Amino acid sequence: MRKALLATTALAAASVLALTGCGGSSSRTEAGNASAASGFAADSTIGVALPSKTSENWVLAGDLFSNGLKEAGFKGDVQYAGASTTVKDQQDQINAMVTKGAKVIVVGAADAGQLATQLKAARDAGAKVIAYDRIITNTPDVDYYVGFDAKKVGQLQAESLMEALKAKKPSGPYTIELFSGSPDDANSAVFFDGAMSVLTPLIADGTIVVGSGQKDIKQTSTAGWKAENAQSRMDSLLTGTYGSKELDGVLSPNDTLARAILTSVKAAGKPIPVVTGQDSEAESVKSIMAGEQYSTIYKDTRLLVAQVIKMTQSLQKGEAPELNDTKSYNNGAKVLESYLLEPVIVTKEDAAEAYAANPSLAPLTK
Ligand code: BGC
């Protein structure tokens, strides 16, 4: 585990430090080259439309964008979708950014499939559109995608789940339950598919059993990424399936849901299963250090925002931005020109090392 972590951390560091490394090898469309060549004023408005604050990473991203864009000399316009009217809010916010003449609009999509009209208007007005952290689906009007590799996130979650189950008891079958994220977030299916690429063969050979039989993403999803929805589904699973049967593990797509699942298990007085997560939220890091949640994923928001600001600076100068992937993420209308960062899996054993350079998380591992 330690070796694997070091390797991944090195990769992540390399991809961030060698910011000009792989860009040259990426193929670029003619349209991309032509429009990149024009540039725009150094004090232009840059819009950032984020979803509602469903996890800590979004809260952090808003602050980092406001400060980072200001430092870079731009006028940042950072907006969040509200908690209940997320889609409409975000559509209106993007329209307002277009009206203000934003030259780049960065979008963390509240609903991946509901932005085509607004993004077409944005590009018609000459703005560049960057999909941030989540892909935006079924529209050609996305110029670039910058995010952590979501398929890898799912794979790492499933691998850590299996590693912990095997450490708990040497042989299966292991009984688990599966949770996935909100259906309107395109990442949810990518995380789930990444995890299922590891788990499906193990279900097929009988090593693991999904106790409730709920294996389809329609059954496992968590509307709005809301803790209460995961908690009530876990309550029902425990009542319906785990009267006497033991639950060994739960695939949870992020930390907010992991903690909700643990709350449910504890309220039912059941032994704590192996539970995965994502985001390295402070409360989950504490839970991992206390031996409850098993793993999380570290996606350093500082690196992600810095990469988007760097891309914006390239576009401002009329230069082609750096990309390192032009094949992995197809949004249904086109293959996205992307810059992908490496997610890092973190367990109690690795936490101090993984968060050493993060001033808010490092103290939690002491
Ligand atoms: C992000 C995750 C986050 C989730 C809920 C996803 O799109 O990639 O990091 O946990 O949204 O906010």
mmCIF file of N, CA, C and O and ligand atoms in Angstrom, residues 51-58 108-109 132-135 145 148 150 153 157 181-182 185-188 191 224-226 253-257 277-281 297 299 301 304, ligand 1:
data_model
loop_
_atom_site.group_PDB
_atom_site.id
_atom_site.type_symbol
_atom_site.label_atom_id
_atom_site.label_comp_id
_atom_site.label_asym_id
_atom_site.label_seq_id
_atom_site.Cartn_x
_atom_site.Cartn_y
_atom_site.Cartn_z
ATOM 1 N N PRO A 51 -21.643 23.950 -8.646
ATOM 2 C CA PRO A 51 -22.928 23.364 -8.214
ATOM 3 C C PRO A 51 -23.213 23.770 -6.768
ATOM 4 O O PRO A 51 -22.478 24.568 -6.190
ATOM 5 N N SER A 52 -24.238 23.219 -6.148
ATOM 6 C CA SER A 52 -24.464 23.532 -4.740
ATOM 7 C C SER A 52 -23.359 22.864 -3.911
ATOM 8 O O SER A 52 -22.654 21.971 -4.384
ATOM 9 N N LYS A 53 -23.250 23.295 -2.658
ATOM 10 C CA LYS A 53 -22.103 22.856 -1.830
ATOM 11 C C LYS A 53 -22.351 21.470 -1.245
ATOM 12 O O LYS A 53 -22.490 21.313 -0.032
ATOM 13 N N THR A 54 -22.375 20.438 -2.120
ATOM 14 C CA THR A 54 -22.694 19.089 -1.655
ATOM 15 C C THR A 54 -21.523 18.392 -0.971
ATOM 16 O O THR A 54 -21.689 17.324 -0.392
ATOM 17 N N SER A 55 -20.326 18.962 -1.093
ATOM 18 C CA SER A 55 -19.182 18.413 -0.354
ATOM 19 C C SER A 55 -18.142 19.515 -0.184
ATOM 20 O O SER A 55 -18.204 20.544 -0.849
ATOM 21 N N GLU A 56 -17.188 19.275 0.740
ATOM 22 C CA GLU A 56 -16.212 20.323 1.094
ATOM 23 C C GLU A 56 -15.404 20.829 -0.088
ATOM 24 O O GLU A 56 -14.997 21.985 -0.124
ATOM 25 N N ASN A 57 -15.147 19.938 -1.062
ATOM 26 C CA ASN A 57 -14.303 20.338 -2.195
ATOM 27 C C ASN A 57 -14.905 21.523 -2.947
ATOM 28 O O ASN A 57 -14.184 22.378 -3.453
ATOM 29 N N TRP A 58 -16.233 21.608 -2.997
ATOM 30 C CA TRP A 58 -16.872 22.710 -3.713
ATOM 31 C C TRP A 58 -16.726 24.015 -2.952
ATOM 32 O O TRP A 58 -16.556 25.087 -3.541
ATOM 33 N N GLY A 108 -18.654 23.766 -12.995
ATOM 34 C CA GLY A 108 -18.797 22.523 -12.239
ATOM 35 C C GLY A 108 -20.287 22.225 -12.333
ATOM 36 O O GLY A 108 -21.092 22.817 -11.609
ATOM 37 N N ALA A 109 -20.671 21.334 -13.224
ATOM 38 C CA ALA A 109 -22.080 21.213 -13.603
ATOM 39 C C ALA A 109 -22.970 20.724 -12.463
ATOM 40 O O ALA A 109 -22.689 19.723 -11.814
ATOM 41 N N TYR A 132 -15.246 21.792 -15.243
ATOM 42 C CA TYR A 132 -14.403 21.658 -14.064
ATOM 43 C C TYR A 132 -14.888 20.483 -13.200
ATOM 44 O O TYR A 132 -16.053 20.461 -12.787
ATOM 45 N N ASP A 133 -14.031 19.527 -12.974
ATOM 46 C CA ASP A 133 -14.254 18.367 -12.101
ATOM 47 C C ASP A 133 -15.317 17.377 -12.605
ATOM 48 O O ASP A 133 -15.198 16.177 -12.385
ATOM 49 N N ARG A 134 -16.354 17.866 -13.250
ATOM 50 C CA ARG A 134 -17.411 16.978 -13.774
ATOM 51 C C ARG A 134 -17.529 17.219 -15.273
ATOM 52 O O ARG A 134 -17.540 18.389 -15.689
ATOM 53 N N ILE A 135 -17.682 16.156 -16.067
ATOM 54 C CA ILE A 135 -17.897 16.424 -17.487
ATOM 55 C C ILE A 135 -19.329 16.935 -17.693
ATOM 56 O O ILE A 135 -20.220 16.726 -16.862
ATOM 57 N N TYR A 145 -11.792 20.051 -20.582
ATOM 58 C CA TYR A 145 -12.201 19.425 -19.321
ATOM 59 C C TYR A 145 -10.974 19.310 -18.418
ATOM 60 O O TYR A 145 -9.925 18.813 -18.859
ATOM 61 N N PHE A 148 -9.983 15.361 -11.936
ATOM 62 C CA PHE A 148 -9.270 14.162 -11.504
ATOM 63 C C PHE A 148 -9.876 12.988 -12.260
ATOM 64 O O PHE A 148 -11.083 12.978 -12.528
ATOM 65 N N ALA A 150 -11.829 10.261 -12.981
ATOM 66 C CA ALA A 150 -12.939 9.713 -12.196
ATOM 67 C C ALA A 150 -13.035 8.182 -12.282
ATOM 68 O O ALA A 150 -13.467 7.518 -11.337
ATOM 69 N N VAL A 153 -10.727 6.882 -9.817
ATOM 70 C CA VAL A 153 -11.262 7.025 -8.457
ATOM 71 C C VAL A 153 -12.056 5.774 -8.091
ATOM 72 O O VAL A 153 -11.852 5.158 -7.042
ATOM 73 N N GLN A 157 -11.235 2.936 -5.218
ATOM 74 C CA GLN A 157 -12.182 2.669 -4.121
ATOM 75 C C GLN A 157 -12.436 1.169 -4.002
ATOM 76 O O GLN A 157 -12.380 0.603 -2.904
ATOM 77 N N GLY A 181 -23.392 7.877 -6.622
ATOM 78 C CA GLY A 181 -23.718 9.290 -6.408
ATOM 79 C C GLY A 181 -24.997 9.725 -7.090
ATOM 80 O O GLY A 181 -25.831 8.908 -7.499
ATOM 81 N N SER A 182 -25.133 11.028 -7.244
ATOM 82 C CA SER A 182 -26.360 11.595 -7.800
ATOM 83 C C SER A 182 -26.441 11.356 -9.309
ATOM 84 O O SER A 182 -25.459 11.580 -10.019
ATOM 85 N N ASP A 185 -25.149 14.011 -11.855
ATOM 86 C CA ASP A 185 -23.704 14.283 -11.925
ATOM 87 C C ASP A 185 -23.071 13.201 -12.794
ATOM 88 O O ASP A 185 -23.116 12.017 -12.447
ATOM 89 N N ALA A 186 -22.482 13.615 -13.925
ATOM 90 C CA ALA A 186 -21.904 12.633 -14.847
ATOM 91 C C ALA A 186 -20.786 11.818 -14.196
ATOM 92 O O ALA A 186 -20.492 10.699 -14.625
ATOM 93 N N ASN A 187 -20.157 12.353 -13.158
ATOM 94 C CA ASN A 187 -19.106 11.597 -12.473
ATOM 95 C C ASN A 187 -19.646 10.331 -11.808
ATOM 96 O O ASN A 187 -18.931 9.348 -11.655
ATOM 97 N N SER A 188 -20.908 10.364 -11.377
ATOM 98 C CA SER A 188 -21.438 9.245 -10.586
ATOM 99 C C SER A 188 -21.309 7.925 -11.326
ATOM 100 O O SER A 188 -20.856 6.926 -10.758
ATOM 101 N N PHE A 191 -17.522 6.956 -11.661
ATOM 102 C CA PHE A 191 -16.994 6.369 -10.413
ATOM 103 C C PHE A 191 -17.493 4.928 -10.283
ATOM 104 O O PHE A 191 -16.733 4.004 -9.980
ATOM 105 N N GLY A 224 -29.019 13.883 -5.405
ATOM 106 C CA GLY A 224 -28.446 15.122 -4.882
ATOM 107 C C GLY A 224 -27.188 14.931 -4.051
ATOM 108 O O GLY A 224 -26.762 15.864 -3.377
ATOM 109 N N TRP A 225 -26.610 13.758 -4.051
ATOM 110 C CA TRP A 225 -25.447 13.454 -3.196
ATOM 111 C C TRP A 225 -25.796 13.772 -1.742
ATOM 112 O O TRP A 225 -24.941 14.223 -0.962
ATOM 113 N N LYS A 226 -27.055 13.562 -1.343
ATOM 114 C CA LYS A 226 -27.468 13.991 0.002
ATOM 115 C C LYS A 226 -27.273 12.886 1.028
ATOM 116 O O LYS A 226 -27.717 11.753 0.833
ATOM 117 N N PRO A 253 -19.326 6.157 -2.637
ATOM 118 C CA PRO A 253 -18.625 6.975 -3.622
ATOM 119 C C PRO A 253 -17.965 8.222 -3.060
ATOM 120 O O PRO A 253 -17.097 8.789 -3.701
ATOM 121 N N ASN A 254 -18.404 8.713 -1.888
ATOM 122 C CA ASN A 254 -17.686 9.865 -1.318
ATOM 123 C C ASN A 254 -17.811 9.877 0.205
ATOM 124 O O ASN A 254 -18.488 9.028 0.805
ATOM 125 N N ASP A 255 -17.122 10.843 0.806
ATOM 126 C CA ASP A 255 -17.035 10.890 2.272
ATOM 127 C C ASP A 255 -18.351 11.260 2.934
ATOM 128 O O ASP A 255 -18.702 10.715 3.990
ATOM 129 N N THR A 256 -19.078 12.208 2.339
ATOM 130 C CA THR A 256 -20.355 12.623 2.944
ATOM 131 C C THR A 256 -21.258 11.399 3.085
ATOM 132 O O THR A 256 -21.886 11.183 4.129
ATOM 133 N N LEU A 257 -21.323 10.600 2.015
ATOM 134 C CA LEU A 257 -22.190 9.417 2.060
ATOM 135 C C LEU A 257 -21.601 8.339 2.967
ATOM 136 O O LEU A 257 -22.339 7.632 3.667
ATOM 137 N N GLY A 277 -14.589 5.920 0.603
ATOM 138 C CA GLY A 277 -15.050 7.307 0.483
ATOM 139 C C GLY A 277 -14.272 8.048 -0.584
ATOM 140 O O GLY A 277 -13.590 7.446 -1.411
ATOM 141 N N GLN A 278 -14.396 9.363 -0.562
ATOM 142 C CA GLN A 278 -13.701 10.224 -1.514
ATOM 143 C C GLN A 278 -13.806 11.663 -1.035
ATOM 144 O O GLN A 278 -14.855 12.050 -0.512
ATOM 145 N N ASP A 279 -12.776 12.426 -1.220
ATOM 146 C CA ASP A 279 -12.694 13.886 -1.007
ATOM 147 C C ASP A 279 -11.786 14.299 0.137
ATOM 148 O O ASP A 279 -11.463 15.476 0.274
ATOM 149 N N SER A 280 -11.421 13.360 1.021
ATOM 150 C CA SER A 280 -10.586 13.737 2.164
ATOM 151 C C SER A 280 -11.204 14.886 2.948
ATOM 152 O O SER A 280 -10.548 15.888 3.251
ATOM 153 N N GLU A 281 -12.495 14.758 3.254
ATOM 154 C CA GLU A 281 -13.149 15.761 4.097
ATOM 155 C C GLU A 281 -12.616 15.614 5.523
ATOM 156 O O GLU A 281 -12.372 14.492 5.995
ATOM 157 N N ILE A 297 -10.351 9.229 -0.850
ATOM 158 C CA ILE A 297 -9.522 9.572 -2.004
ATOM 159 C C ILE A 297 -9.097 11.017 -1.807
ATOM 160 O O ILE A 297 -9.915 11.842 -1.403
ATOM 161 N N LYS A 299 -8.146 14.269 -3.599
ATOM 162 C CA LYS A 299 -8.128 15.019 -4.853
ATOM 163 C C LYS A 299 -7.854 16.457 -4.406
ATOM 164 O O LYS A 299 -8.777 17.148 -3.964
ATOM 165 N N THR A 301 -7.868 19.915 -4.186
ATOM 166 C CA THR A 301 -8.603 20.967 -4.900
ATOM 167 C C THR A 301 -7.679 22.118 -5.296
ATOM 168 O O THR A 301 -7.885 22.766 -6.320
ATOM 169 N N LEU A 304 -6.237 21.360 -8.641
ATOM 170 C CA LEU A 304 -7.234 21.393 -9.720
ATOM 171 C C LEU A 304 -7.559 22.839 -10.125
ATOM 172 O O LEU A 304 -7.578 23.173 -11.312
HETATM 173 C C1 BGC B 1 -17.066 15.201 -7.188
HETATM 174 C C2 BGC B 1 -16.831 14.511 -5.872
HETATM 175 C C3 BGC B 1 -17.889 14.930 -4.863
HETATM 176 C C4 BGC B 1 -19.295 14.839 -5.448
HETATM 177 C C5 BGC B 1 -20.341 15.398 -4.533
HETATM 178 C C6 BGC B 1 -18.460 14.904 -7.619
HETATM 179 O O1 BGC B 1 -18.707 15.384 -8.871
HETATM 180 O O2 BGC B 1 -16.127 14.741 -8.127
HETATM 181 O O3 BGC B 1 -15.553 14.832 -5.422
HETATM 182 O O4 BGC B 1 -17.840 14.083 -3.763
HETATM 183 O O5 BGC B 1 -19.345 15.497 -6.672
HETATM 184 O O6 BGC B 1 -20.159 16.744 -4.285
#
